[in-house]
């Protein structure tokens, strides 16, 4: 069966939070040669057979949608998809604390008071999903930082299961905040494994990262962030002192009304996202997917590949392209 053969089941009516249309789905498929149903089905079958042959992978019945979105995030490379699946499942076993909460509204209340992460309802013209980080207080305790990571991974799983995108454009609003608080938090040993999960496990391919701030400390922050990313991705970081500067790069119309755009208030967007991520349907989905770990005693190779897995203790560049 070809996933969304006419793309009708992913139309904008299905999910007003994302507004993914049949045209968008078909255009993205064409980018990676997935618009041929036969070729896509053959690729998915290869991955299904591969998973069945991996004794250490606990879950064997991933959905076709899971495979298709993995193929998209890996630009059509079957071998990259295999590594992505293996890494995501392995990290669920190796660092389970990132996958220990399911209900945003009930279990992540502390971080919701300080940071909002809002995927905007309309993509860029080249099909990148814009994600707004609205920060009210970045002086996070270790527990709040963990909740921040957990929230993003819950959101990432939702996006993988419900959206169809080429990648992401991040807009991080740090106006009127003490950036040194954030710089200090980036030294946490949890940062690297979290980024590995997000980038390598969920395929978070980033086109641009936009900081909005006029703080003089932004140079230190950008330098610190670049140490966590590859040189190629680091060059995609841009700093804007004002919203007017941002408008020169990001279409104003797609932004919330508080940012001078034509979309609804980010207060309403945030409330809708929290409700959706806390829905019974999504919570049950998370519980199922978070169990998709590994039995390391059954892994073919005895030596754990630290370079590939990037566990705590390593400080490796991440390429999200």
PDB file of C-alpha atoms in Angstrom:
ATOM      1  CA  UNK A   1       0.000   0.000   0.000  1.00  0.00           C
ATOM      2  CA  UNK A   2       1.314   3.429  -0.962  1.00  0.00           C
ATOM      3  CA  UNK A   3       1.211   5.878   1.905  1.00  0.00           C
ATOM      4  CA  UNK A   4      -1.287   8.657   1.186  1.00  0.00           C
ATOM      5  CA  UNK A   5      -1.341   7.734  -2.519  1.00  0.00           C
ATOM      6  CA  UNK A   6      -3.439  10.763  -3.392  1.00  0.00           C
ATOM      7  CA  UNK A   7      -2.169  12.618  -0.313  1.00  0.00           C
ATOM      8  CA  UNK A   8      -5.785  13.202   0.695  1.00  0.00           C
ATOM      9  CA  UNK A   9      -5.374  11.804   4.191  1.00  0.00           C
ATOM     10  CA  UNK A  10      -2.733  14.429   4.941  1.00  0.00           C
ATOM     11  CA  UNK A  11      -4.777  17.393   3.730  1.00  0.00           C
ATOM     12  CA  UNK A  12      -4.979  20.623   5.681  1.00  0.00           C
ATOM     13  CA  UNK A  13      -8.390  19.702   7.108  1.00  0.00           C
ATOM     14  CA  UNK A  14      -6.816  16.747   8.909  1.00  0.00           C
ATOM     15  CA  UNK A  15      -4.486  18.851  11.038  1.00  0.00           C
ATOM     16  CA  UNK A  16      -5.055  22.624  11.231  1.00  0.00           C
ATOM     17  CA  UNK A  17      -1.994  22.951  13.475  1.00  0.00           C
ATOM     18  CA  UNK A  18       0.240  21.993  10.559  1.00  0.00           C
ATOM     19  CA  UNK A  19      -1.763  22.629   7.377  1.00  0.00           C
ATOM     20  CA  UNK A  20       0.146  20.048   5.381  1.00  0.00           C
ATOM     21  CA  UNK A  21      -1.535  19.947   1.967  1.00  0.00           C
ATOM     22  CA  UNK A  22      -1.542  17.247  -0.740  1.00  0.00           C
ATOM     23  CA  UNK A  23       0.520  19.545  -2.971  1.00  0.00           C
ATOM     24  CA  UNK A  24       3.217  19.890  -0.299  1.00  0.00           C
ATOM     25  CA  UNK A  25       3.394  16.133   0.250  1.00  0.00           C
ATOM     26  CA  UNK A  26       3.675  15.358  -3.443  1.00  0.00           C
ATOM     27  CA  UNK A  27       6.287  18.068  -4.033  1.00  0.00           C
ATOM     28  CA  UNK A  28       8.486  16.800  -1.188  1.00  0.00           C
ATOM     29  CA  UNK A  29       8.149  13.232  -2.451  1.00  0.00           C
ATOM     30  CA  UNK A  30       9.381  14.330  -5.855  1.00  0.00           C
ATOM     31  CA  UNK A  31      12.499  15.831  -4.277  1.00  0.00           C
ATOM     32  CA  UNK A  32      13.576  12.349  -3.168  1.00  0.00           C
ATOM     33  CA  UNK A  33      12.097  10.244  -5.955  1.00  0.00           C
ATOM     34  CA  UNK A  34       9.301   8.977  -3.727  1.00  0.00           C
ATOM     35  CA  UNK A  35       6.477   9.977  -6.062  1.00  0.00           C
ATOM     36  CA  UNK A  36       6.729   6.559  -7.734  1.00  0.00           C
ATOM     37  CA  UNK A  37       4.530   4.241  -5.592  1.00  0.00           C
ATOM     38  CA  UNK A  38       6.415   1.127  -6.679  1.00  0.00           C
ATOM     39  CA  UNK A  39       9.809   2.532  -5.760  1.00  0.00           C
ATOM     40  CA  UNK A  40       8.597   3.778  -2.379  1.00  0.00           C
ATOM     41  CA  UNK A  41       6.990   0.447  -1.515  1.00  0.00           C
ATOM     42  CA  UNK A  42      10.153  -1.411  -2.485  1.00  0.00           C
ATOM     43  CA  UNK A  43      12.249   0.868  -0.281  1.00  0.00           C
ATOM     44  CA  UNK A  44       9.914   0.424   2.682  1.00  0.00           C
ATOM     45  CA  UNK A  45       9.968  -3.356   2.178  1.00  0.00           C
ATOM     46  CA  UNK A  46      13.781  -3.327   2.303  1.00  0.00           C
ATOM     47  CA  UNK A  47      13.642  -1.487   5.634  1.00  0.00           C
ATOM     48  CA  UNK A  48      10.928  -3.747   7.054  1.00  0.00           C
ATOM     49  CA  UNK A  49      12.988  -6.823   6.183  1.00  0.00           C
ATOM     50  CA  UNK A  50      16.106  -5.255   7.693  1.00  0.00           C
ATOM     51  CA  UNK A  51      14.352  -4.495  10.992  1.00  0.00           C
ATOM     52  CA  UNK A  52      13.107  -8.084  11.214  1.00  0.00           C
ATOM     53  CA  UNK A  53      16.694  -9.304  10.935  1.00  0.00           C
ATOM     54  CA  UNK A  54      18.018  -7.113  13.770  1.00  0.00           C
ATOM     55  CA  UNK A  55      17.753  -9.237  16.939  1.00  0.00           C
ATOM     56  CA  UNK A  56      18.519  -6.298  19.241  1.00  0.00           C
ATOM     57  CA  UNK A  57      15.624  -4.123  18.013  1.00  0.00           C
ATOM     58  CA  UNK A  58      12.661  -4.779  20.295  1.00  0.00           C
ATOM     59  CA  UNK A  59       9.931  -3.297  18.101  1.00  0.00           C
ATOM     60  CA  UNK A  60       9.432  -5.018  14.755  1.00  0.00           C
ATOM     61  CA  UNK A  61       6.172  -3.491  13.526  1.00  0.00           C
ATOM     62  CA  UNK A  62       6.913   0.137  12.699  1.00  0.00           C
ATOM     63  CA  UNK A  63       4.264   1.760  10.544  1.00  0.00           C
ATOM     64  CA  UNK A  64       4.780   2.506   6.867  1.00  0.00           C
ATOM     65  CA  UNK A  65       4.421   6.171   7.712  1.00  0.00           C
ATOM     66  CA  UNK A  66       7.344   5.853  10.151  1.00  0.00           C
ATOM     67  CA  UNK A  67       9.502   4.436   7.379  1.00  0.00           C
ATOM     68  CA  UNK A  68       8.421   6.986   4.784  1.00  0.00           C
ATOM     69  CA  UNK A  69       9.140  10.009   6.961  1.00  0.00           C
ATOM     70  CA  UNK A  70      12.489   8.449   7.897  1.00  0.00           C
ATOM     71  CA  UNK A  71      13.316   8.108   4.201  1.00  0.00           C
ATOM     72  CA  UNK A  72      12.469  11.786   3.677  1.00  0.00           C
ATOM     73  CA  UNK A  73      14.628  12.964   6.594  1.00  0.00           C
ATOM     74  CA  UNK A  74      17.499  10.854   5.238  1.00  0.00           C
ATOM     75  CA  UNK A  75      17.119  12.231   1.694  1.00  0.00           C
ATOM     76  CA  UNK A  76      16.203   8.847   0.265  1.00  0.00           C
ATOM     77  CA  UNK A  77      19.245   6.973   1.621  1.00  0.00           C
ATOM     78  CA  UNK A  78      18.322   3.499   2.877  1.00  0.00           C
ATOM     79  CA  UNK A  79      21.605   3.115   4.754  1.00  0.00           C
ATOM     80  CA  UNK A  80      21.088   6.407   6.578  1.00  0.00           C
ATOM     81  CA  UNK A  81      17.578   5.307   7.545  1.00  0.00           C
ATOM     82  CA  UNK A  82      18.967   2.104   9.052  1.00  0.00           C
ATOM     83  CA  UNK A  83      21.426   4.104  11.160  1.00  0.00           C
ATOM     84  CA  UNK A  84      18.682   6.517  12.183  1.00  0.00           C
ATOM     85  CA  UNK A  85      16.347   3.751  13.358  1.00  0.00           C
ATOM     86  CA  UNK A  86      19.133   1.925  15.180  1.00  0.00           C
ATOM     87  CA  UNK A  87      20.317   5.074  16.940  1.00  0.00           C
ATOM     88  CA  UNK A  88      16.841   6.178  18.018  1.00  0.00           C
ATOM     89  CA  UNK A  89      16.009   2.767  19.456  1.00  0.00           C
ATOM     90  CA  UNK A  90      19.412   2.485  21.138  1.00  0.00           C
ATOM     91  CA  UNK A  91      19.152   5.881  22.808  1.00  0.00           C
ATOM     92  CA  UNK A  92      15.775   4.941  24.284  1.00  0.00           C
ATOM     93  CA  UNK A  93      17.582   2.159  26.105  1.00  0.00           C
ATOM     94  CA  UNK A  94      20.837   3.970  26.915  1.00  0.00           C
ATOM     95  CA  UNK A  95      19.359   7.282  28.133  1.00  0.00           C
ATOM     96  CA  UNK A  96      15.773   6.425  29.135  1.00  0.00           C
ATOM     97  CA  UNK A  97      15.303   9.604  31.183  1.00  0.00           C
ATOM     98  CA  UNK A  98      14.671  11.525  27.975  1.00  0.00           C
ATOM     99  CA  UNK A  99      11.731   9.213  27.253  1.00  0.00           C
ATOM    100  CA  UNK A 100      10.205   8.883  30.718  1.00  0.00           C
ATOM    101  CA  UNK A 101       7.313  11.360  30.394  1.00  0.00           C
ATOM    102  CA  UNK A 102       4.352  11.350  28.039  1.00  0.00           C
ATOM    103  CA  UNK A 103       1.749  13.930  29.053  1.00  0.00           C
ATOM    104  CA  UNK A 104       2.892  17.513  28.496  1.00  0.00           C
ATOM    105  CA  UNK A 105       0.059  19.148  30.396  1.00  0.00           C
ATOM    106  CA  UNK A 106       0.432  16.938  33.465  1.00  0.00           C
ATOM    107  CA  UNK A 107       4.144  16.132  33.653  1.00  0.00           C
ATOM    108  CA  UNK A 108       5.947  19.125  32.134  1.00  0.00           C
ATOM    109  CA  UNK A 109       4.256  22.056  33.831  1.00  0.00           C
ATOM    110  CA  UNK A 110       7.484  23.644  35.084  1.00  0.00           C
ATOM    111  CA  UNK A 111       9.021  24.200  31.651  1.00  0.00           C
ATOM    112  CA  UNK A 112       5.725  25.393  30.151  1.00  0.00           C
ATOM    113  CA  UNK A 113       5.951  28.430  32.426  1.00  0.00           C
ATOM    114  CA  UNK A 114       9.351  29.431  31.029  1.00  0.00           C
ATOM    115  CA  UNK A 115       9.651  28.335  27.398  1.00  0.00           C
ATOM    116  CA  UNK A 116       7.143  27.840  24.591  1.00  0.00           C
ATOM    117  CA  UNK A 117       8.060  25.847  21.489  1.00  0.00           C
ATOM    118  CA  UNK A 118       5.533  26.456  18.735  1.00  0.00           C
ATOM    119  CA  UNK A 119       5.633  24.936  15.240  1.00  0.00           C
ATOM    120  CA  UNK A 120       3.973  27.598  13.108  1.00  0.00           C
ATOM    121  CA  UNK A 121       0.970  26.585  10.975  1.00  0.00           C
ATOM    122  CA  UNK A 122       2.492  27.537   7.619  1.00  0.00           C
ATOM    123  CA  UNK A 123       5.784  26.449   6.067  1.00  0.00           C
ATOM    124  CA  UNK A 124       8.280  28.463   4.079  1.00  0.00           C
ATOM    125  CA  UNK A 125       7.925  28.426   0.303  1.00  0.00           C
ATOM    126  CA  UNK A 126      10.515  25.643   0.077  1.00  0.00           C
ATOM    127  CA  UNK A 127       8.669  23.479   2.618  1.00  0.00           C
ATOM    128  CA  UNK A 128      10.622  24.050   5.801  1.00  0.00           C
ATOM    129  CA  UNK A 129       8.591  24.085   9.017  1.00  0.00           C
ATOM    130  CA  UNK A 130       9.140  27.258  11.034  1.00  0.00           C
ATOM    131  CA  UNK A 131       9.404  26.678  14.779  1.00  0.00           C
ATOM    132  CA  UNK A 132       9.210  29.578  17.236  1.00  0.00           C
ATOM    133  CA  UNK A 133      10.987  29.394  20.598  1.00  0.00           C
ATOM    134  CA  UNK A 134       9.432  32.035  22.853  1.00  0.00           C
ATOM    135  CA  UNK A 135      11.416  32.238  26.076  1.00  0.00           C
ATOM    136  CA  UNK A 136      10.067  34.045  29.137  1.00  0.00           C
ATOM    137  CA  UNK A 137      12.770  32.930  31.578  1.00  0.00           C
ATOM    138  CA  UNK A 138      15.907  31.007  30.617  1.00  0.00           C
ATOM    139  CA  UNK A 139      17.243  30.541  34.150  1.00  0.00           C
ATOM    140  CA  UNK A 140      16.451  26.827  34.128  1.00  0.00           C
ATOM    141  CA  UNK A 141      17.091  24.390  36.938  1.00  0.00           C
ATOM    142  CA  UNK A 142      18.549  20.978  35.962  1.00  0.00           C
ATOM    143  CA  UNK A 143      15.043  19.495  36.243  1.00  0.00           C
ATOM    144  CA  UNK A 144      13.569  22.214  34.033  1.00  0.00           C
ATOM    145  CA  UNK A 145      16.330  21.691  31.475  1.00  0.00           C
ATOM    146  CA  UNK A 146      15.485  17.987  31.376  1.00  0.00           C
ATOM    147  CA  UNK A 147      11.807  18.856  30.937  1.00  0.00           C
ATOM    148  CA  UNK A 148      12.798  21.181  28.085  1.00  0.00           C
ATOM    149  CA  UNK A 149      14.556  18.314  26.314  1.00  0.00           C
ATOM    150  CA  UNK A 150      11.674  15.929  27.024  1.00  0.00           C
ATOM    151  CA  UNK A 151       9.157  18.400  25.622  1.00  0.00           C
ATOM    152  CA  UNK A 152      11.117  18.846  22.398  1.00  0.00           C
ATOM    153  CA  UNK A 153      11.375  15.082  21.888  1.00  0.00           C
ATOM    154  CA  UNK A 154       7.642  14.651  22.489  1.00  0.00           C
ATOM    155  CA  UNK A 155       7.061  17.341  19.892  1.00  0.00           C
ATOM    156  CA  UNK A 156       9.588  15.768  17.509  1.00  0.00           C
ATOM    157  CA  UNK A 157       7.782  12.442  17.698  1.00  0.00           C
ATOM    158  CA  UNK A 158       4.473  14.166  16.979  1.00  0.00           C
ATOM    159  CA  UNK A 159       5.928  16.006  13.986  1.00  0.00           C
ATOM    160  CA  UNK A 160       7.385  12.785  12.579  1.00  0.00           C
ATOM    161  CA  UNK A 161       4.001  11.091  12.924  1.00  0.00           C
ATOM    162  CA  UNK A 162       1.830  13.922  11.618  1.00  0.00           C
ATOM    163  CA  UNK A 163       3.831  16.319   9.451  1.00  0.00           C
ATOM    164  CA  UNK A 164       5.631  16.093   6.111  1.00  0.00           C
ATOM    165  CA  UNK A 165       8.466  18.586   5.784  1.00  0.00           C
ATOM    166  CA  UNK A 166      11.791  19.206   4.083  1.00  0.00           C
ATOM    167  CA  UNK A 167      13.388  20.430   7.330  1.00  0.00           C
ATOM    168  CA  UNK A 168      13.193  23.198   9.917  1.00  0.00           C
ATOM    169  CA  UNK A 169      13.801  26.910  10.373  1.00  0.00           C
ATOM    170  CA  UNK A 170      14.220  27.810  14.051  1.00  0.00           C
ATOM    171  CA  UNK A 171      13.346  31.269  15.368  1.00  0.00           C
ATOM    172  CA  UNK A 172      14.620  31.779  18.914  1.00  0.00           C
ATOM    173  CA  UNK A 173      13.433  34.929  20.674  1.00  0.00           C
ATOM    174  CA  UNK A 174      15.876  35.940  23.406  1.00  0.00           C
ATOM    175  CA  UNK A 175      14.972  39.609  23.694  1.00  0.00           C
ATOM    176  CA  UNK A 176      15.282  41.063  27.215  1.00  0.00           C
ATOM    177  CA  UNK A 177      16.895  37.915  28.619  1.00  0.00           C
ATOM    178  CA  UNK A 178      20.217  37.160  30.291  1.00  0.00           C
ATOM    179  CA  UNK A 179      22.054  35.062  27.718  1.00  0.00           C
ATOM    180  CA  UNK A 180      24.710  33.988  30.198  1.00  0.00           C
ATOM    181  CA  UNK A 181      22.097  31.784  31.884  1.00  0.00           C
ATOM    182  CA  UNK A 182      21.671  29.890  28.630  1.00  0.00           C
ATOM    183  CA  UNK A 183      25.395  29.711  27.917  1.00  0.00           C
ATOM    184  CA  UNK A 184      25.911  28.098  31.325  1.00  0.00           C
ATOM    185  CA  UNK A 185      23.178  25.518  30.686  1.00  0.00           C
ATOM    186  CA  UNK A 186      24.793  24.459  27.408  1.00  0.00           C
ATOM    187  CA  UNK A 187      27.631  22.890  29.410  1.00  0.00           C
ATOM    188  CA  UNK A 188      25.213  20.290  30.832  1.00  0.00           C
ATOM    189  CA  UNK A 189      26.224  16.682  30.034  1.00  0.00           C
ATOM    190  CA  UNK A 190      22.646  16.121  28.855  1.00  0.00           C
ATOM    191  CA  UNK A 191      23.001  18.497  25.904  1.00  0.00           C
ATOM    192  CA  UNK A 192      25.029  16.237  23.607  1.00  0.00           C
ATOM    193  CA  UNK A 193      22.946  13.044  23.911  1.00  0.00           C
ATOM    194  CA  UNK A 194      19.785  15.132  23.523  1.00  0.00           C
ATOM    195  CA  UNK A 195      21.086  16.670  20.296  1.00  0.00           C
ATOM    196  CA  UNK A 196      22.093  13.248  19.005  1.00  0.00           C
ATOM    197  CA  UNK A 197      18.571  11.971  19.582  1.00  0.00           C
ATOM    198  CA  UNK A 198      16.937  15.001  17.990  1.00  0.00           C
ATOM    199  CA  UNK A 199      19.233  15.356  14.989  1.00  0.00           C
ATOM    200  CA  UNK A 200      20.354  11.808  14.253  1.00  0.00           C
ATOM    201  CA  UNK A 201      17.407   9.907  15.726  1.00  0.00           C
ATOM    202  CA  UNK A 202      14.494  12.062  14.577  1.00  0.00           C
ATOM    203  CA  UNK A 203      16.191  13.565  11.541  1.00  0.00           C
ATOM    204  CA  UNK A 204      15.932  17.213  12.578  1.00  0.00           C
ATOM    205  CA  UNK A 205      17.464  18.818   9.494  1.00  0.00           C
ATOM    206  CA  UNK A 206      17.957  22.552  10.080  1.00  0.00           C
ATOM    207  CA  UNK A 207      18.016  25.118   7.282  1.00  0.00           C
ATOM    208  CA  UNK A 208      18.528  28.189   9.472  1.00  0.00           C
ATOM    209  CA  UNK A 209      18.674  29.176  13.119  1.00  0.00           C
ATOM    210  CA  UNK A 210      17.598  32.765  13.825  1.00  0.00           C
ATOM    211  CA  UNK A 211      18.351  34.413  17.175  1.00  0.00           C
ATOM    212  CA  UNK A 212      16.446  37.605  18.007  1.00  0.00           C
ATOM    213  CA  UNK A 213      18.415  39.633  20.550  1.00  0.00           C
ATOM    214  CA  UNK A 214      20.445  42.803  20.895  1.00  0.00           C
ATOM    215  CA  UNK A 215      22.527  41.415  23.760  1.00  0.00           C
ATOM    216  CA  UNK A 216      26.286  41.792  23.462  1.00  0.00           C
ATOM    217  CA  UNK A 217      26.598  38.269  24.852  1.00  0.00           C
ATOM    218  CA  UNK A 218      25.154  36.790  21.663  1.00  0.00           C
ATOM    219  CA  UNK A 219      28.637  36.351  20.186  1.00  0.00           C
ATOM    220  CA  UNK A 220      29.590  34.082  23.082  1.00  0.00           C
ATOM    221  CA  UNK A 221      26.326  32.157  22.742  1.00  0.00           C
ATOM    222  CA  UNK A 222      26.750  31.659  19.004  1.00  0.00           C
ATOM    223  CA  UNK A 223      30.345  30.519  19.497  1.00  0.00           C
ATOM    224  CA  UNK A 224      29.189  28.000  22.114  1.00  0.00           C
ATOM    225  CA  UNK A 225      26.366  26.691  19.925  1.00  0.00           C
ATOM    226  CA  UNK A 226      28.723  26.303  16.960  1.00  0.00           C
ATOM    227  CA  UNK A 227      30.860  23.923  19.027  1.00  0.00           C
ATOM    228  CA  UNK A 228      27.851  21.603  19.183  1.00  0.00           C
ATOM    229  CA  UNK A 229      27.205  21.671  15.440  1.00  0.00           C
ATOM    230  CA  UNK A 230      29.115  21.018  12.254  1.00  0.00           C
ATOM    231  CA  UNK A 231      30.833  23.922  10.531  1.00  0.00           C
ATOM    232  CA  UNK A 232      28.275  23.745   7.720  1.00  0.00           C
ATOM    233  CA  UNK A 233      25.319  24.065  10.074  1.00  0.00           C
ATOM    234  CA  UNK A 234      27.084  26.650  12.214  1.00  0.00           C
ATOM    235  CA  UNK A 235      27.237  28.941   9.205  1.00  0.00           C
ATOM    236  CA  UNK A 236      23.443  28.903   9.072  1.00  0.00           C
ATOM    237  CA  UNK A 237      23.094  30.774  12.369  1.00  0.00           C
ATOM    238  CA  UNK A 238      21.862  34.333  11.949  1.00  0.00           C
ATOM    239  CA  UNK A 239      21.379  37.055  14.568  1.00  0.00           C
ATOM    240  CA  UNK A 240      18.702  39.755  14.318  1.00  0.00           C
ATOM    241  CA  UNK A 241      18.624  42.714  16.680  1.00  0.00           C
ATOM    242  CA  UNK A 242      15.028  43.587  15.787  1.00  0.00           C
ATOM    243  CA  UNK A 243      11.957  42.004  14.234  1.00  0.00           C
ATOM    244  CA  UNK A 244      12.445  44.266  11.235  1.00  0.00           C
ATOM    245  CA  UNK A 245      15.780  42.538  10.619  1.00  0.00           C
ATOM    246  CA  UNK A 246      14.040  39.151  10.825  1.00  0.00           C
ATOM    247  CA  UNK A 247      11.430  40.193   8.252  1.00  0.00           C
ATOM    248  CA  UNK A 248      14.186  40.542   5.660  1.00  0.00           C
ATOM    249  CA  UNK A 249      14.757  36.778   5.886  1.00  0.00           C
ATOM    250  CA  UNK A 250      11.541  35.214   7.214  1.00  0.00           C
ATOM    251  CA  UNK A 251       8.188  36.044   5.558  1.00  0.00           C
ATOM    252  CA  UNK A 252       6.318  38.306   7.957  1.00  0.00           C
ATOM    253  CA  UNK A 253       2.906  36.895   7.053  1.00  0.00           C
ATOM    254  CA  UNK A 254       3.657  33.452   8.532  1.00  0.00           C
ATOM    255  CA  UNK A 255       4.487  34.844  11.992  1.00  0.00           C
ATOM    256  CA  UNK A 256       2.058  35.209  14.937  1.00  0.00           C
ATOM    257  CA  UNK A 257       0.310  38.542  15.386  1.00  0.00           C
ATOM    258  CA  UNK A 258       2.605  39.452  18.303  1.00  0.00           C
ATOM    259  CA  UNK A 259       5.489  39.363  15.820  1.00  0.00           C
ATOM    260  CA  UNK A 260       3.729  41.591  13.315  1.00  0.00           C
ATOM    261  CA  UNK A 261       2.461  38.653  11.268  1.00  0.00           C
ATOM    262  CA  UNK A 262      -0.963  37.629  10.025  1.00  0.00           C
ATOM    263  CA  UNK A 263      -1.307  34.412  11.997  1.00  0.00           C
ATOM    264  CA  UNK A 264      -3.234  34.018  15.249  1.00  0.00           C
ATOM    265  CA  UNK A 265      -1.794  34.849  18.642  1.00  0.00           C
ATOM    266  CA  UNK A 266       1.003  32.639  19.897  1.00  0.00           C
ATOM    267  CA  UNK A 267      -0.957  32.331  23.153  1.00  0.00           C
ATOM    268  CA  UNK A 268      -3.658  30.483  21.242  1.00  0.00           C
ATOM    269  CA  UNK A 269      -1.122  28.451  19.269  1.00  0.00           C
ATOM    270  CA  UNK A 270       0.627  27.365  22.453  1.00  0.00           C
ATOM    271  CA  UNK A 271      -2.636  26.333  24.126  1.00  0.00           C
ATOM    272  CA  UNK A 272      -3.631  24.303  21.072  1.00  0.00           C
ATOM    273  CA  UNK A 273      -0.269  22.560  20.917  1.00  0.00           C
ATOM    274  CA  UNK A 274      -0.279  21.673  24.618  1.00  0.00           C
ATOM    275  CA  UNK A 275      -3.785  20.228  24.259  1.00  0.00           C
ATOM    276  CA  UNK A 276      -2.793  18.237  21.185  1.00  0.00           C
ATOM    277  CA  UNK A 277       0.421  16.855  22.666  1.00  0.00           C
ATOM    278  CA  UNK A 278      -1.488  15.891  25.825  1.00  0.00           C
ATOM    279  CA  UNK A 279      -4.322  14.178  23.956  1.00  0.00           C
ATOM    280  CA  UNK A 280      -5.059  10.558  24.783  1.00  0.00           C
ATOM    281  CA  UNK A 281      -4.236   9.548  21.213  1.00  0.00           C
ATOM    282  CA  UNK A 282      -0.765  11.080  21.278  1.00  0.00           C
ATOM    283  CA  UNK A 283       0.038   9.942  24.820  1.00  0.00           C
ATOM    284  CA  UNK A 284      -0.801   6.349  23.878  1.00  0.00           C
ATOM    285  CA  UNK A 285       1.284   6.681  20.719  1.00  0.00           C
ATOM    286  CA  UNK A 286       4.265   7.914  22.768  1.00  0.00           C
ATOM    287  CA  UNK A 287       3.985   5.066  25.247  1.00  0.00           C
ATOM    288  CA  UNK A 288       4.133   2.626  22.350  1.00  0.00           C
ATOM    289  CA  UNK A 289       7.034   4.310  20.547  1.00  0.00           C
ATOM    290  CA  UNK A 290       9.070   4.951  23.695  1.00  0.00           C
ATOM    291  CA  UNK A 291       9.123   1.194  24.319  1.00  0.00           C
ATOM    292  CA  UNK A 292      10.871   0.702  20.982  1.00  0.00           C
ATOM    293  CA  UNK A 293      14.293   0.280  22.537  1.00  0.00           C
ATOM    294  CA  UNK A 294      17.018  -2.326  22.188  1.00  0.00           C
ATOM    295  CA  UNK A 295      18.172  -5.497  23.889  1.00  0.00           C
ATOM    296  CA  UNK A 296      21.915  -4.877  23.869  1.00  0.00           C
ATOM    297  CA  UNK A 297      22.665  -8.498  24.785  1.00  0.00           C
ATOM    298  CA  UNK A 298      21.399  -9.468  21.327  1.00  0.00           C
ATOM    299  CA  UNK A 299      23.299  -6.864  19.311  1.00  0.00           C
ATOM    300  CA  UNK A 300      25.536  -8.388  16.631  1.00  0.00           C
ATOM    301  CA  UNK A 301      28.594  -6.329  17.564  1.00  0.00           C
ATOM    302  CA  UNK A 302      30.021  -6.624  21.056  1.00  0.00           C
ATOM    303  CA  UNK A 303      31.811  -3.294  20.971  1.00  0.00           C
ATOM    304  CA  UNK A 304      29.554  -0.287  21.343  1.00  0.00           C
ATOM    305  CA  UNK A 305      30.312   2.275  18.648  1.00  0.00           C
ATOM    306  CA  UNK A 306      30.804   5.494  20.590  1.00  0.00           C
ATOM    307  CA  UNK A 307      31.536   7.551  17.504  1.00  0.00           C
ATOM    308  CA  UNK A 308      28.187   6.572  16.014  1.00  0.00           C
ATOM    309  CA  UNK A 309      26.103   6.782  19.161  1.00  0.00           C
ATOM    310  CA  UNK A 310      27.749   9.891  20.600  1.00  0.00           C
ATOM    311  CA  UNK A 311      27.008   9.123  24.238  1.00  0.00           C
ATOM    312  CA  UNK A 312      27.936  11.423  27.148  1.00  0.00           C
ATOM    313  CA  UNK A 313      31.631  12.102  27.272  1.00  0.00           C
ATOM    314  CA  UNK A 314      31.920  12.870  23.601  1.00  0.00           C
ATOM    315  CA  UNK A 315      31.715  16.340  22.086  1.00  0.00           C
ATOM    316  CA  UNK A 316      31.038  15.662  18.449  1.00  0.00           C
ATOM    317  CA  UNK A 317      29.878  17.883  15.646  1.00  0.00           C
ATOM    318  CA  UNK A 318      26.364  17.216  14.421  1.00  0.00           C
ATOM    319  CA  UNK A 319      25.422  17.628  10.795  1.00  0.00           C
ATOM    320  CA  UNK A 320      21.713  18.185  10.284  1.00  0.00           C
ATOM    321  CA  UNK A 321      21.719  18.357   6.521  1.00  0.00           C
TER     322      UNK A 321
END
